[in-house]
XYZ file of C-alpha atoms in Angstrom:
657
model
C 0.000 0.000 0.000
C 1.509 3.319 -1.123
C 2.014 6.335 1.108
C 0.088 9.334 -0.363
C 2.925 11.621 0.725
C 5.221 9.852 -1.768
C 3.318 11.212 -4.769
C 1.714 14.347 -3.337
C 2.281 17.343 -5.669
C 4.474 20.131 -4.375
C 2.829 23.311 -2.995
C 1.859 25.630 -5.839
C 2.082 22.952 -8.556
C -1.664 22.344 -8.702
C -3.604 25.070 -10.559
C -6.711 26.725 -9.136
C -8.708 26.320 -12.371
C -11.644 23.952 -12.867
C -10.621 20.572 -14.207
C -10.619 16.794 -14.040
C -8.107 14.683 -12.111
C -7.088 11.028 -12.376
C -5.490 8.834 -9.721
C -3.386 5.987 -11.176
C -1.979 2.893 -9.490
C 1.597 1.612 -9.749
C 0.804 -0.073 -13.083
C -0.552 3.147 -14.631
C -4.207 2.076 -14.488
C -6.739 4.817 -13.754
C -8.435 3.913 -10.465
C -10.382 7.122 -9.839
C -11.607 10.073 -11.919
C -13.030 13.226 -10.356
C -13.858 16.803 -11.259
C -13.359 20.022 -9.329
C -14.246 23.683 -9.559
C -10.851 24.391 -7.950
C -8.303 21.636 -8.592
C -5.891 22.759 -5.886
C -8.524 22.854 -3.170
C -10.004 19.490 -4.129
C -6.737 17.587 -4.551
C -5.265 18.951 -1.331
C -8.235 17.452 0.519
C -7.088 13.959 -0.508
C -3.727 14.453 1.203
C -5.129 15.709 4.509
C -5.044 13.795 7.777
C -5.887 10.170 6.845
C -8.015 9.862 9.983
C -10.454 12.401 8.506
C -10.903 10.591 5.172
C -13.844 8.362 4.377
C -12.961 4.639 4.215
C -13.347 4.487 0.417
C -11.222 7.615 -0.074
C -8.595 6.308 2.356
C -8.336 3.057 0.400
C -8.153 4.894 -2.924
C -5.334 7.313 -2.032
C -3.290 4.461 -0.563
C -3.849 2.290 -3.645
C -2.769 5.105 -5.982
C 0.812 5.851 -6.987
C 0.352 9.116 -8.900
C -2.181 11.826 -9.672
C -2.647 13.825 -12.875
C -5.007 16.630 -13.818
C -6.393 18.410 -16.870
C -7.556 22.035 -16.894
C -10.858 22.830 -18.620
C -12.753 26.040 -19.257
C -15.791 25.593 -17.012
C -17.530 23.305 -14.559
C -19.723 21.997 -17.374
C -16.695 20.961 -19.414
C -15.290 19.266 -16.307
C -18.542 17.386 -15.876
C -18.518 16.212 -19.503
C -14.871 15.139 -19.420
C -15.300 13.351 -16.082
C -18.220 11.325 -17.434
C -16.333 10.486 -20.650
C -13.283 9.191 -18.792
C -15.295 7.258 -16.224
C -16.975 5.383 -19.075
C -13.645 4.914 -20.889
C -11.474 3.762 -17.960
C -14.173 2.229 -15.654
C -12.146 3.152 -12.535
C -12.821 0.753 -9.673
C -13.242 3.529 -7.103
C -15.891 5.447 -9.090
C -18.656 3.360 -7.554
C -21.429 5.776 -8.536
C -21.100 4.834 -12.214
C -20.458 1.069 -12.038
C -24.136 0.270 -12.723
C -24.202 1.586 -16.334
C -26.111 4.685 -15.321
C -25.204 7.876 -17.140
C -25.517 11.559 -16.524
C -28.974 12.813 -17.547
C -29.453 14.665 -20.820
C -32.080 17.263 -21.689
C -34.044 15.782 -24.610
C -36.677 17.239 -26.978
C -38.733 14.600 -28.801
C -39.158 16.384 -32.126
C -40.165 13.081 -33.711
C -43.532 13.094 -31.875
C -46.636 14.914 -33.104
C -46.607 17.014 -29.910
C -42.897 17.422 -28.976
C -42.001 16.918 -25.340
C -39.131 18.189 -23.187
C -37.878 15.548 -20.775
C -34.853 14.172 -18.950
C -33.324 11.063 -20.550
C -30.535 8.624 -19.786
C -29.073 5.703 -21.716
C -29.115 5.090 -25.450
C -30.136 7.874 -27.813
C -33.334 7.667 -29.817
C -34.014 8.669 -33.389
C -35.877 11.965 -33.872
C -34.817 13.365 -30.488
C -32.470 16.323 -29.842
C -30.133 15.976 -26.855
C -28.379 18.636 -24.778
C -25.978 18.014 -21.938
C -24.936 16.090 -19.938
C -25.978 17.725 -16.677
C -26.153 16.874 -13.031
C -29.614 15.883 -11.821
C -30.150 19.123 -9.898
C -28.888 21.380 -12.693
C -31.105 19.832 -15.373
C -34.314 20.205 -13.317
C -33.506 23.844 -12.617
C -32.728 24.471 -16.293
C -36.028 23.009 -17.499
C -38.054 24.839 -14.862
C -36.455 28.168 -15.792
C -36.866 27.762 -19.550
C -40.518 26.756 -19.378
C -41.527 30.290 -18.424
C -40.190 31.498 -21.792
C -40.718 28.377 -23.916
C -43.802 26.614 -22.410
C -43.275 23.284 -24.188
C -45.093 20.142 -23.103
C -43.277 18.071 -20.447
C -46.049 15.633 -19.446
C -46.058 11.903 -20.132
C -48.169 10.240 -22.836
C -50.756 9.146 -20.248
C -51.219 12.634 -18.816
C -51.486 14.059 -22.345
C -54.173 11.520 -23.289
C -56.267 12.202 -20.175
C -56.106 15.973 -20.781
C -57.240 15.528 -24.383
C -60.174 13.338 -23.282
C -61.275 15.593 -20.399
C -60.681 18.925 -22.112
C -58.815 20.227 -19.037
C -55.038 20.896 -19.005
C -52.733 19.617 -16.292
C -51.349 21.784 -13.491
C -48.500 23.135 -15.653
C -51.072 24.380 -18.155
C -52.923 26.270 -15.418
C -49.746 27.983 -14.134
C -48.551 28.894 -17.677
C -45.589 26.504 -17.631
C -47.146 24.688 -20.625
C -48.818 26.104 -23.740
C -51.481 23.363 -23.385
C -51.740 22.085 -26.978
C -53.746 19.191 -25.535
C -56.821 21.413 -25.137
C -56.248 23.605 -28.192
C -54.875 26.635 -26.367
C -52.216 26.743 -29.085
C -52.187 24.889 -32.375
C -49.852 21.945 -32.988
C -47.837 24.078 -35.421
C -47.409 26.856 -32.825
C -46.364 24.333 -30.196
C -43.828 22.740 -32.543
C -42.450 26.230 -33.215
C -41.991 26.669 -29.445
C -40.113 23.354 -29.282
C -37.849 24.358 -32.171
C -37.110 27.703 -30.498
C -36.297 25.812 -27.288
C -33.788 23.696 -29.266
C -32.362 26.770 -30.995
C -31.767 28.461 -27.634
C -30.058 25.381 -26.182
C -28.057 25.002 -29.400
C -26.316 28.341 -28.917
C -28.674 30.984 -30.328
C -29.414 32.510 -26.949
C -28.310 35.981 -28.030
C -31.078 36.238 -30.626
C -33.854 35.390 -28.167
C -32.489 37.639 -25.442
C -32.233 40.569 -27.884
C -35.825 40.012 -29.084
C -37.131 39.982 -25.518
C -35.201 43.147 -24.691
C -36.737 44.891 -27.709
C -40.223 43.803 -26.658
C -39.510 44.975 -23.116
C -38.477 48.413 -24.389
C -41.631 48.658 -26.530
C -43.836 47.666 -23.604
C -42.169 50.233 -21.371
C -42.598 52.944 -24.037
C -46.305 52.058 -24.246
C -46.483 52.273 -20.435
C -47.447 48.588 -20.227
C -45.254 48.139 -17.198
C -46.661 44.779 -16.099
C -45.750 43.169 -19.424
C -42.375 44.922 -19.385
C -41.688 43.466 -15.926
C -42.607 39.960 -17.094
C -40.319 40.302 -20.111
C -37.537 41.591 -17.867
C -37.853 38.476 -15.711
C -37.776 36.318 -18.853
C -34.536 37.985 -19.960
C -32.960 37.368 -16.552
C -34.057 33.719 -16.680
C -32.606 33.153 -20.157
C -29.306 34.776 -19.237
C -29.028 32.593 -16.162
C -29.605 29.420 -18.170
C -27.264 30.516 -20.959
C -24.388 31.200 -18.561
C -24.911 27.925 -16.719
C -25.348 25.659 -19.731
C -22.887 26.939 -22.341
C -22.173 24.081 -24.741
C -18.505 23.615 -25.676
C -18.860 22.181 -29.207
C -21.626 20.857 -31.433
C -22.272 17.134 -31.544
C -20.878 16.701 -35.074
C -17.455 18.144 -34.151
C -14.536 15.761 -34.694
C -11.173 17.445 -34.129
C -7.757 17.217 -32.508
C -6.886 20.503 -30.779
C -3.156 21.241 -30.392
C -1.492 24.013 -28.372
C 1.995 24.651 -27.052
C 3.881 26.836 -24.601
C 7.615 27.341 -24.957
C 10.697 28.981 -23.519
C 14.213 29.271 -24.937
C 15.041 25.567 -24.555
C 11.860 23.517 -24.214
C 8.270 23.404 -25.360
C 5.251 21.776 -23.727
C 2.641 20.484 -26.160
C -0.895 19.403 -25.355
C -3.606 17.870 -27.522
C -7.283 17.282 -26.734
C -9.077 14.617 -28.759
C -12.663 15.749 -29.468
C -15.136 13.253 -30.912
C -18.877 13.897 -31.296
C -18.422 17.259 -29.587
C -16.928 15.760 -26.407
C -13.349 15.548 -25.151
C -12.429 11.876 -25.422
C -8.817 12.090 -24.337
C -5.722 14.157 -23.741
C -2.007 13.760 -24.362
C 1.022 15.900 -23.582
C 4.737 16.109 -24.319
C 7.671 18.241 -23.195
C 10.249 18.386 -25.983
C 13.690 19.947 -26.305
C 13.807 22.639 -28.967
C 16.303 22.599 -31.773
C 18.429 25.743 -31.825
C 16.817 28.577 -33.827
C 13.696 26.471 -34.466
C 10.487 28.337 -35.169
C 7.166 27.417 -33.496
C 5.625 26.616 -36.898
C 8.466 24.158 -37.660
C 8.062 22.521 -34.263
C 4.336 22.122 -34.864
C 4.932 20.625 -38.312
C 7.298 17.963 -36.931
C 4.863 17.226 -34.124
C 1.960 16.562 -36.519
C 4.161 14.318 -38.633
C 5.161 12.251 -35.607
C 1.678 12.106 -34.088
C -0.077 10.979 -37.268
C 2.804 9.330 -39.137
C 2.625 6.157 -37.077
C -1.153 6.087 -36.719
C -3.430 3.609 -38.398
C -5.542 5.113 -41.140
C -9.258 5.583 -40.708
C -11.868 7.996 -39.523
C -11.476 7.078 -35.857
C -7.756 7.841 -35.598
C -7.540 10.979 -37.796
C -10.359 13.519 -37.332
C -12.014 15.831 -39.827
C -10.239 18.868 -38.367
C -6.813 19.484 -36.840
C -6.937 22.767 -34.911
C -3.595 24.467 -34.235
C -2.455 27.812 -32.737
C -0.601 28.767 -35.953
C -0.355 27.294 -39.428
C 2.813 25.409 -40.460
C 4.441 26.705 -43.629
C 3.303 23.623 -45.559
C -0.196 23.393 -44.078
C -1.787 22.595 -47.449
C 0.565 19.638 -48.020
C -0.052 18.424 -44.464
C -3.814 18.564 -45.012
C -3.454 16.587 -48.271
C -1.254 13.998 -46.553
C -3.696 13.572 -43.661
C -6.658 13.386 -46.060
C -4.957 10.561 -47.936
C -4.324 8.631 -44.717
C -7.877 9.160 -43.476
C -9.566 8.489 -46.782
C -11.615 11.663 -46.456
C -11.013 15.405 -46.309
C -9.022 16.762 -43.338
C -8.659 20.475 -42.517
C -5.651 21.994 -40.748
C -6.789 25.405 -39.509
C -6.480 28.038 -36.799
C -9.818 28.760 -35.060
C -10.383 32.510 -34.890
C -13.528 32.836 -32.778
C -16.287 30.897 -31.113
C -16.283 27.671 -29.151
C -13.312 26.108 -30.927
C -11.124 29.146 -30.261
C -12.176 29.031 -26.599
C -11.258 25.348 -26.427
C -7.874 26.110 -27.997
C -7.251 28.610 -25.179
C -8.087 25.887 -22.661
C -5.576 23.518 -24.284
C -2.972 26.324 -24.269
C -3.545 26.803 -20.525
C -2.843 23.113 -20.015
C 0.373 23.392 -22.042
C 1.556 26.374 -19.992
C 0.775 24.599 -16.744
C 2.524 21.442 -17.961
C 5.760 23.318 -18.717
C 5.651 25.075 -15.350
C 5.085 21.764 -13.595
C 7.914 20.131 -15.559
C 10.343 22.882 -14.542
C 9.347 22.910 -10.882
C 9.648 19.134 -10.560
C 13.025 19.166 -12.234
C 14.160 21.910 -9.836
C 12.939 19.874 -6.854
C 14.725 16.685 -7.934
C 17.827 16.304 -5.769
C 19.540 14.185 -8.434
C 18.986 16.847 -11.100
C 20.107 19.605 -8.738
C 23.331 17.774 -7.935
C 23.957 17.121 -11.628
C 23.320 20.794 -12.468
C 25.749 22.064 -9.838
C 28.415 19.558 -10.885
C 28.038 20.384 -14.607
C 28.260 24.099 -13.872
C 31.341 23.675 -11.714
C 33.105 21.634 -14.402
C 32.107 23.960 -17.263
C 33.415 27.026 -15.414
C 36.534 25.264 -14.098
C 35.845 26.101 -10.441
C 37.872 24.328 -7.735
C 35.133 24.310 -5.063
C 31.529 23.055 -5.127
C 28.874 25.716 -5.757
C 27.277 25.880 -2.330
C 25.924 29.421 -2.778
C 25.071 31.276 -6.015
C 23.882 34.886 -6.198
C 22.296 36.502 -9.249
C 21.761 40.234 -9.899
C 19.364 41.980 -12.278
C 18.650 45.652 -13.044
C 15.147 46.902 -13.905
C 13.838 50.327 -14.964
C 11.600 52.222 -17.385
C 13.701 54.363 -19.730
C 16.253 55.121 -17.022
C 13.758 56.067 -14.289
C 13.066 54.315 -10.998
C 16.154 52.130 -11.402
C 16.237 49.159 -9.024
C 18.221 45.956 -8.647
C 17.558 42.535 -7.223
C 19.729 39.911 -5.600
C 18.460 36.331 -5.401
C 20.244 33.495 -3.637
C 20.440 29.762 -4.401
C 21.976 27.383 -1.876
C 22.488 23.715 -2.771
C 20.470 24.304 -5.930
C 17.380 25.633 -4.113
C 16.256 29.246 -3.843
C 16.583 30.767 -0.382
C 14.076 33.627 -0.321
C 15.004 34.788 3.165
C 18.352 35.884 1.677
C 16.870 37.870 -1.223
C 17.756 41.577 -1.261
C 16.657 44.566 -3.333
C 18.368 47.889 -4.024
C 17.248 51.337 -5.123
C 19.731 53.055 -7.444
C 19.920 56.831 -7.747
C 22.261 59.551 -8.940
C 25.181 58.842 -11.267
C 24.871 55.099 -10.629
C 21.530 55.111 -12.469
C 22.911 56.549 -15.720
C 23.459 53.194 -17.445
C 23.373 49.479 -16.755
C 27.107 49.011 -16.102
C 27.192 51.856 -13.581
C 24.133 50.397 -11.858
C 25.728 46.938 -11.714
C 28.960 48.367 -10.284
C 26.984 50.240 -7.626
C 24.928 47.219 -6.552
C 27.881 44.811 -6.313
C 29.920 47.425 -4.411
C 27.138 48.025 -1.872
C 26.471 44.335 -1.345
C 30.127 43.469 -0.627
C 30.815 46.598 1.430
C 28.058 45.335 3.724
C 29.727 41.926 3.752
C 33.136 43.363 4.677
C 31.625 45.584 7.381
C 29.716 42.692 8.959
C 32.800 40.484 8.782
C 34.852 43.124 10.581
C 32.137 43.561 13.195
C 32.035 39.801 13.815
C 35.821 39.732 14.350
C 35.589 42.559 16.865
C 32.879 40.713 18.797
C 34.990 37.554 18.784
C 38.062 39.427 20.110
C 36.034 41.192 22.803
C 34.361 38.018 24.075
C 36.214 34.892 22.868
C 34.161 32.572 25.088
C 30.831 34.145 24.197
C 27.932 31.737 23.678
C 24.273 32.431 23.000
C 22.238 31.792 26.114
C 18.939 29.847 25.970
C 16.121 32.134 24.857
C 18.542 34.753 23.540
C 18.441 35.726 19.842
C 21.799 35.469 18.037
C 23.043 38.414 15.997
C 21.673 38.067 12.449
C 23.708 39.345 9.511
C 22.161 40.404 6.231
C 25.216 39.866 4.028
C 27.372 37.511 6.101
C 28.070 34.869 3.466
C 29.842 35.500 0.152
C 28.811 33.414 -2.880
C 30.943 30.847 -4.664
C 29.477 32.110 -7.954
C 28.127 35.549 -8.813
C 25.825 35.677 -11.861
C 24.861 38.913 -13.589
C 22.126 39.259 -16.187
C 24.060 40.433 -19.231
C 27.203 40.081 -21.304
C 30.827 41.291 -21.128
C 30.060 44.920 -20.051
C 28.034 43.810 -17.022
C 30.607 41.130 -16.133
C 33.436 43.679 -16.320
C 31.520 46.108 -14.072
C 30.942 43.407 -11.433
C 34.600 42.298 -11.519
C 35.783 45.887 -11.189
C 33.567 46.407 -8.133
C 34.995 43.300 -6.440
C 38.583 44.252 -7.258
C 38.114 47.757 -5.857
C 37.055 46.143 -2.559
C 39.952 43.670 -2.586
C 37.763 40.574 -3.070
C 39.361 38.004 -5.374
C 37.817 34.642 -4.424
C 34.349 35.131 -6.021
C 33.856 33.886 -9.572
C 31.739 36.175 -11.809
C 29.834 35.087 -14.922
C 27.213 36.711 -17.114
C 24.238 35.023 -18.768
C 23.238 36.793 -21.998
C 19.597 36.375 -22.967
C 19.828 36.341 -26.740
C 21.711 33.072 -27.213
C 21.941 31.953 -23.555
C 25.750 32.064 -23.652
C 27.850 32.277 -20.469
C 30.496 35.033 -20.357
C 33.601 34.835 -18.162
C 35.798 37.829 -17.246
C 38.390 38.790 -19.881
C 37.400 35.937 -22.218
C 36.968 36.804 -25.877
C 34.484 34.031 -26.507
C 31.649 32.785 -24.293
C 31.183 29.346 -22.794
C 28.427 27.536 -24.685
C 26.674 25.020 -22.483
C 24.721 22.238 -24.211
C 21.078 23.119 -24.623
C 20.135 20.042 -22.602
C 22.621 20.849 -19.829
C 21.174 20.831 -16.331
C 23.706 23.538 -15.483
C 22.198 25.829 -18.133
C 18.694 25.091 -16.821
C 19.861 26.113 -13.346
C 21.371 29.398 -14.575
C 18.198 30.217 -16.510
C 16.033 29.502 -13.493
C 18.146 31.783 -11.280
C 18.199 34.547 -13.927
C 14.417 34.403 -14.401
C 13.853 34.544 -10.636
C 16.124 37.602 -10.337
C 14.224 39.267 -13.168
C 10.857 38.535 -11.504
C 12.055 39.896 -8.160
C 13.469 43.063 -9.763
C 10.321 43.734 -11.812
C 8.118 43.350 -8.732
C 10.146 45.925 -6.790
C 10.359 48.263 -9.787
C 6.580 48.290 -10.295
C 6.002 49.087 -6.654
C 8.525 51.914 -6.673
C 7.298 53.299 -9.988
C 3.706 53.401 -8.767
C 4.645 55.279 -5.615
C 6.872 57.755 -7.462
C 4.175 58.451 -10.037
C 1.682 59.060 -7.280
C 4.051 61.374 -5.437
C 4.922 63.346 -8.584
C 1.257 63.887 -9.364
C 0.755 65.527 -6.000
C 3.829 67.784 -6.118
C 1.980 70.587 -7.949
C -0.977 70.784 -5.588
C -0.763 74.043 -3.603
C -1.110 73.628 0.140
C -0.330 69.895 0.112
C 2.594 69.163 2.393
C 4.636 66.044 3.045
C 2.435 64.706 5.856
C -0.806 64.996 3.882
C 0.823 63.550 0.768
C 1.983 60.556 2.794
C -1.523 60.125 4.193
C -2.984 60.124 0.663
C -0.396 57.584 -0.504
C -1.196 55.302 2.402
C -4.964 55.635 1.925
C -5.238 55.048 -1.855
C -1.979 53.262 -2.686
C -2.103 53.626 -6.484
C -2.447 56.247 -9.200
C -5.510 54.529 -10.621
C -7.401 54.625 -7.333
C -6.355 58.207 -6.626
C -7.485 59.414 -10.067
C -10.815 57.618 -9.666
C -11.493 59.140 -6.241
C -14.153 61.837 -5.921
C -13.556 65.067 -3.956
C -15.692 63.631 -1.147
C -13.493 60.501 -0.981
C -10.348 62.631 -0.990
C -11.754 64.765 1.820
C -12.220 61.627 3.949
C -8.421 61.374 4.337
C -7.245 62.828 7.613
C -6.000 66.415 7.211
C -7.538 66.944 3.762
C -10.405 69.427 3.785
C -13.024 70.100 1.075
C -11.070 72.962 -0.531
C -7.817 70.978 -0.681
C -9.701 67.913 -1.948
C -11.127 69.974 -4.828
C -7.623 71.237 -5.678
C -6.215 67.699 -5.669
C -9.075 66.412 -7.814
C -8.658 69.248 -10.320
C -4.877 68.731 -10.563
C -5.223 65.009 -11.178
C -7.749 65.572 -13.971
C -5.472 68.079 -15.690
C -2.379 65.838 -15.617
C -1.861 62.989 -18.064
C -0.311 59.639 -17.102
C 3.484 59.644 -17.377
C 4.777 56.117 -18.037
C 6.240 55.376 -21.449
C 4.294 52.979 -23.620
C 5.044 50.717 -26.547
C 3.315 52.358 -29.514
C 2.601 49.033 -31.214
C 1.132 47.200 -28.231
C 0.078 50.003 -25.893
C 1.867 48.336 -22.978
C 4.092 50.063 -20.451
C 7.707 49.573 -21.414
C 9.689 47.688 -18.786
C 13.214 46.593 -19.455
C 15.728 44.499 -17.631
C 19.125 45.807 -18.614
C 21.794 43.433 -19.729
């Protein structure tokens, strides 16, 4: 019996999106399939205190050896995918579906003379339209809501016959939940039209019906028929509620494979959803190493060739459509090749809008999450960490193991609000308690090399000062020991790194080396990691060190560099927001430092301050009505200051080097 802790995902690995999860045993067999509105919350409940688990759940998590999950776009998609995989894998712990029952479908019997709306399970019947599947509670609520707008018959054949013989409708006819064709209240043609409109709404034409009702509501209100307008308003609310709850992913005749990928400089995660008869029948994913200078379209072309090249021909294995995020350069030849293998026409296309485009976004989210998960698990593998540190030590020719690595990054917007970050990795793992951040001003902020020199100088001046202070304490009290309950003296920069990494090329490396030499420090190795080609630069070397693209040492350097960039950007955004807010308030007459600080603390951002009314401004302590009006007027007159990219409209943020 397996210990659930042995395969429990690491904190933060599980996404918070809706999705479907699968527990597998040691032989790879699916033993349980479940769905969740929030995957992280649901899966974490399985790894809680075993004493609090139900007996069946306890047995399942101890029989499993791994857990996997798939992100979907909504709870309804999760419900559909869960049902599909339960039927496909017949997991032994999904006891609720071992008796051949299925989720209920909403069915409209258009093949009958008087169509009927009802809930159906099991095999499909000819002449009947199906929508779903749903949970039992959701389908009853859906039908009850729609009947107020589309009062289609829902009674059984016996009830219908008795009503026709007696000339009296059933209860639903009396409360206007049925148009009562049984007693001639509407003709059979009018009732069939209602049934067809019901099907059209459920088939995705909700917008048309909602717009028509809104127009009728406006006309009724203009004619001062407020009672009818109120009824129509309630109908609109009801239709919107049903439409949002029961959005259908794809039509029943959809047969497609949906591909998406997410990539970085070295690897790409690829996901594919197999859709048959409008439902997701399966999923597959890969993480592949990229060939140097390969384009995404080329990668996608090779992927399609490998996926379908070894497949058996036939309609079941190759679908009518292959949906991709971008077209390969030879998409027409690929489509011809696939059509020949399938024996029928195959389209290779990029969905632009609608349900298929939304599904492609869902697959892309899975690809992004898969690459993130792959990286985090590789970083947490002690074997991979040890290999990465050893490869890096050998490639750089260092005599000592890399116990501590520090990485520095500079961030700014066009030379303003310049900041730097320092991240620390010990034994291959990030140590966030040792992270530091620096504000850079004056001459040091004029360019990236000056900023790098300033940051390295400040960091190691602190180190030398703390080292000298520690020696003085040791000389003053050689037998000093920390007493129980007494806090030891904590140093912020006590430990020097074995390797110092800067984000950039030769200029940044030279600046860091010069800063260390000026302080008399010679036992710290400096390297630079350039982003363009991911080459490693050593001091005074004409050519860079090129690590293999599959090198664990290169993966480690990239991970450290990306973390330094993230930490620097976070600090820069915070500082930029505060400086923008302060500069906006500089021109307000009568606004001193204390009141400006109070405004900054109260609103916290430029956006909130600009959106505040004079009354809201006056609620800040020390700000009266007159001053609030002056602040409000000044903010309206001033335009936002940050630079923007003219092609994308985004704020320009750069990480120098």
